[in-house]
């Protein structure tokens, strides 16, 4: 009957409409795979099969097949959104039941598990605490707790050392000044005085009328060290600017101004002299004029000559005598010259000026090629006698308040970085003497004041020379300086001559900072000394250096610095080798080498400089056979103040430390490896550095690569693999059973899953921050919808036609 055939067509068209409608409905469903209704015709059969003229019985739905074609990949910028580029399914656990999906809309649940939007957990291969991924599949768990710290056990450095670097270390000669005035206490005035001539006093107004009676006189300066000696004639009348009458102090100041203008601009051929006139108001209506030399501390003389008759009105006459200036006390060093000879025989003469400090002389010598100099000054204070604690000590113009040697020690040391730069103090073991040192060789100047007569202090410089006593003289009252006023102690200089340099001028002045000396190599005044010996604080003693952070057991970072020093090679010296360097290592600027047990206590337990020999082959590669193993085995972890931090301590070689570091580590020891380091004719460079320690950190982000490895980033700058996403494939994907929520379950028809890692075998790659969209093509589905609708209408038309035929048959009579 055609009715059954038409009904099967309607049912098939309806199924096609339903499948197409489902595809259209899921056009925006992530990971959805479109379906296709597949039909087959129906024939009535017998035992012997259908006849040659058999008519079909309609249509039936044979399968609703899914199309697992790749959908478009849309980027979302969400790291946990995943898409599979290629073959495979995400493996999920839905409350213990394994299911599979292409939808990668993942996030974290409250326990840190990676789940999809219906709570199924993503499966993968979890990593251990060191980041090694295992082969056991399980729920992927993202640990959001802090990453515990890890101490450094291995440092890897790949460097390029410059083969053209010079050998810095050499042998020079050292000389210490031992002149017979070094450290000898020099006593004298604390402050220099100036030559002055004071007139007799007078009152104002003056009786003289300068309009009718000018005053004239000559002023003479002699013995001035400046060289501006001579005589200047002075003419005081109204034509030169002097008031006709001198009635008040301002008039007197005008008069001295006229005198000064003529002193400084005399009538030729006279020349200016170094003298100045000042008007003085002594109070009580008494006045005077004072002439003063411009240079202080010189023993010059000022004289008044050939005065006119009325000169006595301003207190000047030839009988007036000047008081010569007195220089301030200095270190007593005379002017001396020495000669320095360079390797080419050229001579540089250096002259140390009279009274120059050792610091200045050393500084000037440092400017000479091939010469380095340093200076120190030492003075000792003792026998401080202050009857009523009124004694005040002044050190290098700084007034101190301490009333005992102990108090002075603390006060001086508190000022060493401010008003007393470079000066320190230390009590001797007996407590009876205070040793004051200027580390740069400045003069040490001591003076005292007190209101109590007899207060005193003893000052000694050179221990082989006599001491001097500053003492307040017996007076009735008032605050007075000590008798000698001030004592100055000068310093000594240590000179180092580079290799090939020498000193001559065999016999300097017998009295001075330099003692008589010769350049004879056998002269005990000169000693051989290693120059540019490694000093981490002096960049001139090492060729190259690099620093990096290492971590203690508490996760605290410390700065490890590697210094490289090129070693000398002499083909005639079998103890030297070509292409030889030494690497020195310090942590936080402190030594970390094993102690030298041959030294006397307590030095035999102190860390030494960690040094390792590094050798290169002729082609510049590292000679691993000769290069030493590099174990840092004496790192005592200290804070910035030098106190232990409580972090794990070292195990030095004598105590069993070795380059095999256990895991977990049991000491602060770590190994340095230079594999890949080379030597070439290029500038020093750091090609790669790495170390395996880090501080504690918090999770700050995730990254997932195309192999599905989930990589965690932490706030301490570290990263660590947490897990690797697992993918599954099936022999017959069409056999998978859809279970909704864009997931499928394994079935007998699909076969068992083949689980592996992304990009292994036939499995695709993972794209992080992206989702695979539905593979539904709307235009195609709409066409299919039209076709299904027409098929439905056509089958319905078959029923309508069959009905009309049936009615016609029924109506036959």
PDB file of N, CA and C in Angstrom, residues 242-286:
ATOM      1  N   UNK A 242      90.198 113.615  51.615  1.00  0.00           N
ATOM      2  CA  UNK A 242      90.118 113.651  53.071  1.00  0.00           C
ATOM      3  C   UNK A 242      89.209 114.810  53.478  1.00  0.00           C
ATOM      4  N   UNK A 243      88.285 114.605  54.425  1.00  0.00           N
ATOM      5  CA  UNK A 243      87.452 115.730  54.902  1.00  0.00           C
ATOM      6  C   UNK A 243      88.343 116.827  55.489  1.00  0.00           C
ATOM      7  N   UNK A 244      87.886 118.064  55.397  1.00  0.00           N
ATOM      8  CA  UNK A 244      88.674 119.173  55.923  1.00  0.00           C
ATOM      9  C   UNK A 244      88.898 119.009  57.420  1.00  0.00           C
ATOM     10  N   UNK A 245      87.873 118.539  58.112  1.00  0.00           N
ATOM     11  CA  UNK A 245      88.019 118.300  59.556  1.00  0.00           C
ATOM     12  C   UNK A 245      87.557 116.886  59.858  1.00  0.00           C
ATOM     13  N   UNK A 246      88.244 116.251  60.809  1.00  0.00           N
ATOM     14  CA  UNK A 246      87.904 114.889  61.231  1.00  0.00           C
ATOM     15  C   UNK A 246      87.181 115.016  62.554  1.00  0.00           C
ATOM     16  N   UNK A 247      85.844 114.979  62.474  1.00  0.00           N
ATOM     17  CA  UNK A 247      85.040 115.224  63.665  1.00  0.00           C
ATOM     18  C   UNK A 247      84.446 113.937  64.266  1.00  0.00           C
ATOM     19  N   UNK A 248      84.299 112.913  63.463  1.00  0.00           N
ATOM     20  CA  UNK A 248      83.632 111.692  63.935  1.00  0.00           C
ATOM     21  C   UNK A 248      84.345 110.470  63.349  1.00  0.00           C
ATOM     22  N   UNK A 249      83.919 109.292  63.855  1.00  0.00           N
ATOM     23  CA  UNK A 249      84.574 108.038  63.438  1.00  0.00           C
ATOM     24  C   UNK A 249      84.426 107.797  61.941  1.00  0.00           C
ATOM     25  N   UNK A 250      83.280 108.168  61.370  1.00  0.00           N
ATOM     26  CA  UNK A 250      83.102 107.977  59.924  1.00  0.00           C
ATOM     27  C   UNK A 250      84.104 108.814  59.140  1.00  0.00           C
ATOM     28  N   UNK A 251      84.417 110.044  59.652  1.00  0.00           N
ATOM     29  CA  UNK A 251      85.436 110.869  58.997  1.00  0.00           C
ATOM     30  C   UNK A 251      86.797 110.166  59.061  1.00  0.00           C
ATOM     31  N   UNK A 252      87.071 109.501  60.219  1.00  0.00           N
ATOM     32  CA  UNK A 252      88.345 108.807  60.370  1.00  0.00           C
ATOM     33  C   UNK A 252      88.407 107.614  59.402  1.00  0.00           C
ATOM     34  N   UNK A 253      87.300 106.915  59.214  1.00  0.00           N
ATOM     35  CA  UNK A 253      87.253 105.797  58.266  1.00  0.00           C
ATOM     36  C   UNK A 253      87.502 106.296  56.835  1.00  0.00           C
ATOM     37  N   UNK A 254      86.979 107.489  56.541  1.00  0.00           N
ATOM     38  CA  UNK A 254      87.235 108.064  55.214  1.00  0.00           C
ATOM     39  C   UNK A 254      88.721 108.342  55.038  1.00  0.00           C
ATOM     40  N   UNK A 255      89.343 108.836  56.093  1.00  0.00           N
ATOM     41  CA  UNK A 255      90.783 109.136  56.036  1.00  0.00           C
ATOM     42  C   UNK A 255      91.578 107.859  55.776  1.00  0.00           C
ATOM     43  N   UNK A 256      91.261 106.742  56.500  1.00  0.00           N
ATOM     44  CA  UNK A 256      92.004 105.489  56.280  1.00  0.00           C
ATOM     45  C   UNK A 256      91.706 104.922  54.886  1.00  0.00           C
ATOM     46  N   UNK A 257      90.535 105.229  54.365  1.00  0.00           N
ATOM     47  CA  UNK A 257      90.228 104.799  52.998  1.00  0.00           C
ATOM     48  C   UNK A 257      91.135 105.479  52.000  1.00  0.00           C
ATOM     49  N   UNK A 258      91.416 106.778  52.238  1.00  0.00           N
ATOM     50  CA  UNK A 258      92.337 107.505  51.355  1.00  0.00           C
ATOM     51  C   UNK A 258      93.739 106.903  51.466  1.00  0.00           C
ATOM     52  N   UNK A 259      94.157 106.564  52.705  1.00  0.00           N
ATOM     53  CA  UNK A 259      95.478 105.937  52.890  1.00  0.00           C
ATOM     54  C   UNK A 259      95.560 104.633  52.084  1.00  0.00           C
ATOM     55  N   UNK A 260      94.510 103.796  52.171  1.00  0.00           N
ATOM     56  CA  UNK A 260      94.535 102.497  51.477  1.00  0.00           C
ATOM     57  C   UNK A 260      94.553 102.662  49.959  1.00  0.00           C
ATOM     58  N   UNK A 261      93.832 103.666  49.472  1.00  0.00           N
ATOM     59  CA  UNK A 261      93.830 103.861  48.018  1.00  0.00           C
ATOM     60  C   UNK A 261      95.217 104.230  47.527  1.00  0.00           C
ATOM     61  N   UNK A 262      95.979 104.978  48.340  1.00  0.00           N
ATOM     62  CA  UNK A 262      97.333 105.351  47.931  1.00  0.00           C
ATOM     63  C   UNK A 262      98.319 104.192  48.134  1.00  0.00           C
ATOM     64  N   UNK A 263      98.037 103.307  49.144  1.00  0.00           N
ATOM     65  CA  UNK A 263      98.895 102.123  49.326  1.00  0.00           C
ATOM     66  C   UNK A 263      98.768 101.187  48.127  1.00  0.00           C
ATOM     67  N   UNK A 264      97.546 100.997  47.685  1.00  0.00           N
ATOM     68  CA  UNK A 264      97.309 100.023  46.608  1.00  0.00           C
ATOM     69  C   UNK A 264      97.534 100.624  45.219  1.00  0.00           C
ATOM     70  N   UNK A 265      97.456 101.980  45.105  1.00  0.00           N
ATOM     71  CA  UNK A 265      97.705 102.636  43.806  1.00  0.00           C
ATOM     72  C   UNK A 265      98.638 103.827  44.029  1.00  0.00           C
ATOM     73  N   UNK A 266      99.892 103.551  44.342  1.00  0.00           N
ATOM     74  CA  UNK A 266     100.814 104.640  44.658  1.00  0.00           C
ATOM     75  C   UNK A 266     101.245 105.418  43.415  1.00  0.00           C
ATOM     76  N   UNK A 267     101.860 106.534  43.677  1.00  0.00           N
ATOM     77  CA  UNK A 267     102.400 107.340  42.577  1.00  0.00           C
ATOM     78  C   UNK A 267     103.660 106.676  42.044  1.00  0.00           C
ATOM     79  N   UNK A 268     103.694 106.470  40.743  1.00  0.00           N
ATOM     80  CA  UNK A 268     104.858 105.852  40.124  1.00  0.00           C
ATOM     81  C   UNK A 268     106.107 106.687  40.399  1.00  0.00           C
ATOM     82  N   UNK A 269     107.262 106.056  40.568  1.00  0.00           N
ATOM     83  CA  UNK A 269     107.557 104.638  40.294  1.00  0.00           C
ATOM     84  C   UNK A 269     107.324 103.732  41.501  1.00  0.00           C
ATOM     85  N   UNK A 270     106.679 104.245  42.559  1.00  0.00           N
ATOM     86  CA  UNK A 270     106.426 103.387  43.709  1.00  0.00           C
ATOM     87  C   UNK A 270     105.423 102.280  43.324  1.00  0.00           C
ATOM     88  N   UNK A 271     105.516 101.133  44.031  1.00  0.00           N
ATOM     89  CA  UNK A 271     104.619  99.998  43.778  1.00  0.00           C
ATOM     90  C   UNK A 271     103.838  99.660  45.040  1.00  0.00           C
ATOM     91  N   UNK A 272     102.723  99.005  44.845  1.00  0.00           N
ATOM     92  CA  UNK A 272     101.853  98.657  45.965  1.00  0.00           C
ATOM     93  C   UNK A 272     102.560  97.718  46.922  1.00  0.00           C
ATOM     94  N   UNK A 273     102.197  97.810  48.184  1.00  0.00           N
ATOM     95  CA  UNK A 273     102.729  96.911  49.211  1.00  0.00           C
ATOM     96  C   UNK A 273     101.559  96.206  49.891  1.00  0.00           C
ATOM     97  N   UNK A 274     101.859  95.052  50.555  1.00  0.00           N
ATOM     98  CA  UNK A 274     100.821  94.237  51.190  1.00  0.00           C
ATOM     99  C   UNK A 274     100.516  94.721  52.599  1.00  0.00           C
ATOM    100  N   UNK A 275      99.950  95.917  52.693  1.00  0.00           N
ATOM    101  CA  UNK A 275      99.569  96.493  53.986  1.00  0.00           C
ATOM    102  C   UNK A 275      98.207  97.133  53.814  1.00  0.00           C
ATOM    103  N   UNK A 276      97.391  97.118  54.874  1.00  0.00           N
ATOM    104  CA  UNK A 276      96.103  97.777  54.848  1.00  0.00           C
ATOM    105  C   UNK A 276      95.935  98.565  56.142  1.00  0.00           C
ATOM    106  N   UNK A 277      95.297  99.745  56.052  1.00  0.00           N
ATOM    107  CA  UNK A 277      95.050 100.594  57.214  1.00  0.00           C
ATOM    108  C   UNK A 277      93.606 100.460  57.657  1.00  0.00           C
ATOM    109  N   UNK A 278      93.365 100.464  58.968  1.00  0.00           N
ATOM    110  CA  UNK A 278      92.019 100.353  59.518  1.00  0.00           C
ATOM    111  C   UNK A 278      91.818 101.395  60.597  1.00  0.00           C
ATOM    112  N   UNK A 279      90.643 102.032  60.601  1.00  0.00           N
ATOM    113  CA  UNK A 279      90.275 102.934  61.689  1.00  0.00           C
ATOM    114  C   UNK A 279      89.725 102.098  62.831  1.00  0.00           C
ATOM    115  N   UNK A 280      90.135 102.414  64.079  1.00  0.00           N
ATOM    116  CA  UNK A 280      89.749 101.609  65.240  1.00  0.00           C
ATOM    117  C   UNK A 280      89.054 102.503  66.256  1.00  0.00           C
ATOM    118  N   UNK A 281      87.885 102.066  66.706  1.00  0.00           N
ATOM    119  CA  UNK A 281      87.148 102.757  67.774  1.00  0.00           C
ATOM    120  C   UNK A 281      87.310 101.939  69.038  1.00  0.00           C
ATOM    121  N   UNK A 282      88.119 102.435  69.997  1.00  0.00           N
ATOM    122  CA  UNK A 282      88.368 101.697  71.222  1.00  0.00           C
ATOM    123  C   UNK A 282      87.287 101.909  72.264  1.00  0.00           C
ATOM    124  N   UNK A 283      86.350 102.819  71.993  1.00  0.00           N
ATOM    125  CA  UNK A 283      85.294 103.133  72.931  1.00  0.00           C
ATOM    126  C   UNK A 283      85.707 104.252  73.872  1.00  0.00           C
ATOM    127  N   UNK A 284      84.737 104.905  74.466  1.00  0.00           N
ATOM    128  CA  UNK A 284      85.016 106.002  75.398  1.00  0.00           C
ATOM    129  C   UNK A 284      85.595 107.210  74.709  1.00  0.00           C
ATOM    130  N   UNK A 285      85.364 107.386  73.428  1.00  0.00           N
ATOM    131  CA  UNK A 285      85.865 108.537  72.685  1.00  0.00           C
ATOM    132  C   UNK A 285      87.320 108.417  72.308  1.00  0.00           C
ATOM    133  N   UNK A 286      87.877 107.211  72.418  1.00  0.00           N
ATOM    134  CA  UNK A 286      89.285 107.001  72.096  1.00  0.00           C
ATOM    135  C   UNK A 286      89.372 106.242  70.779  1.00  0.00           C
TER     136      UNK A 286
END
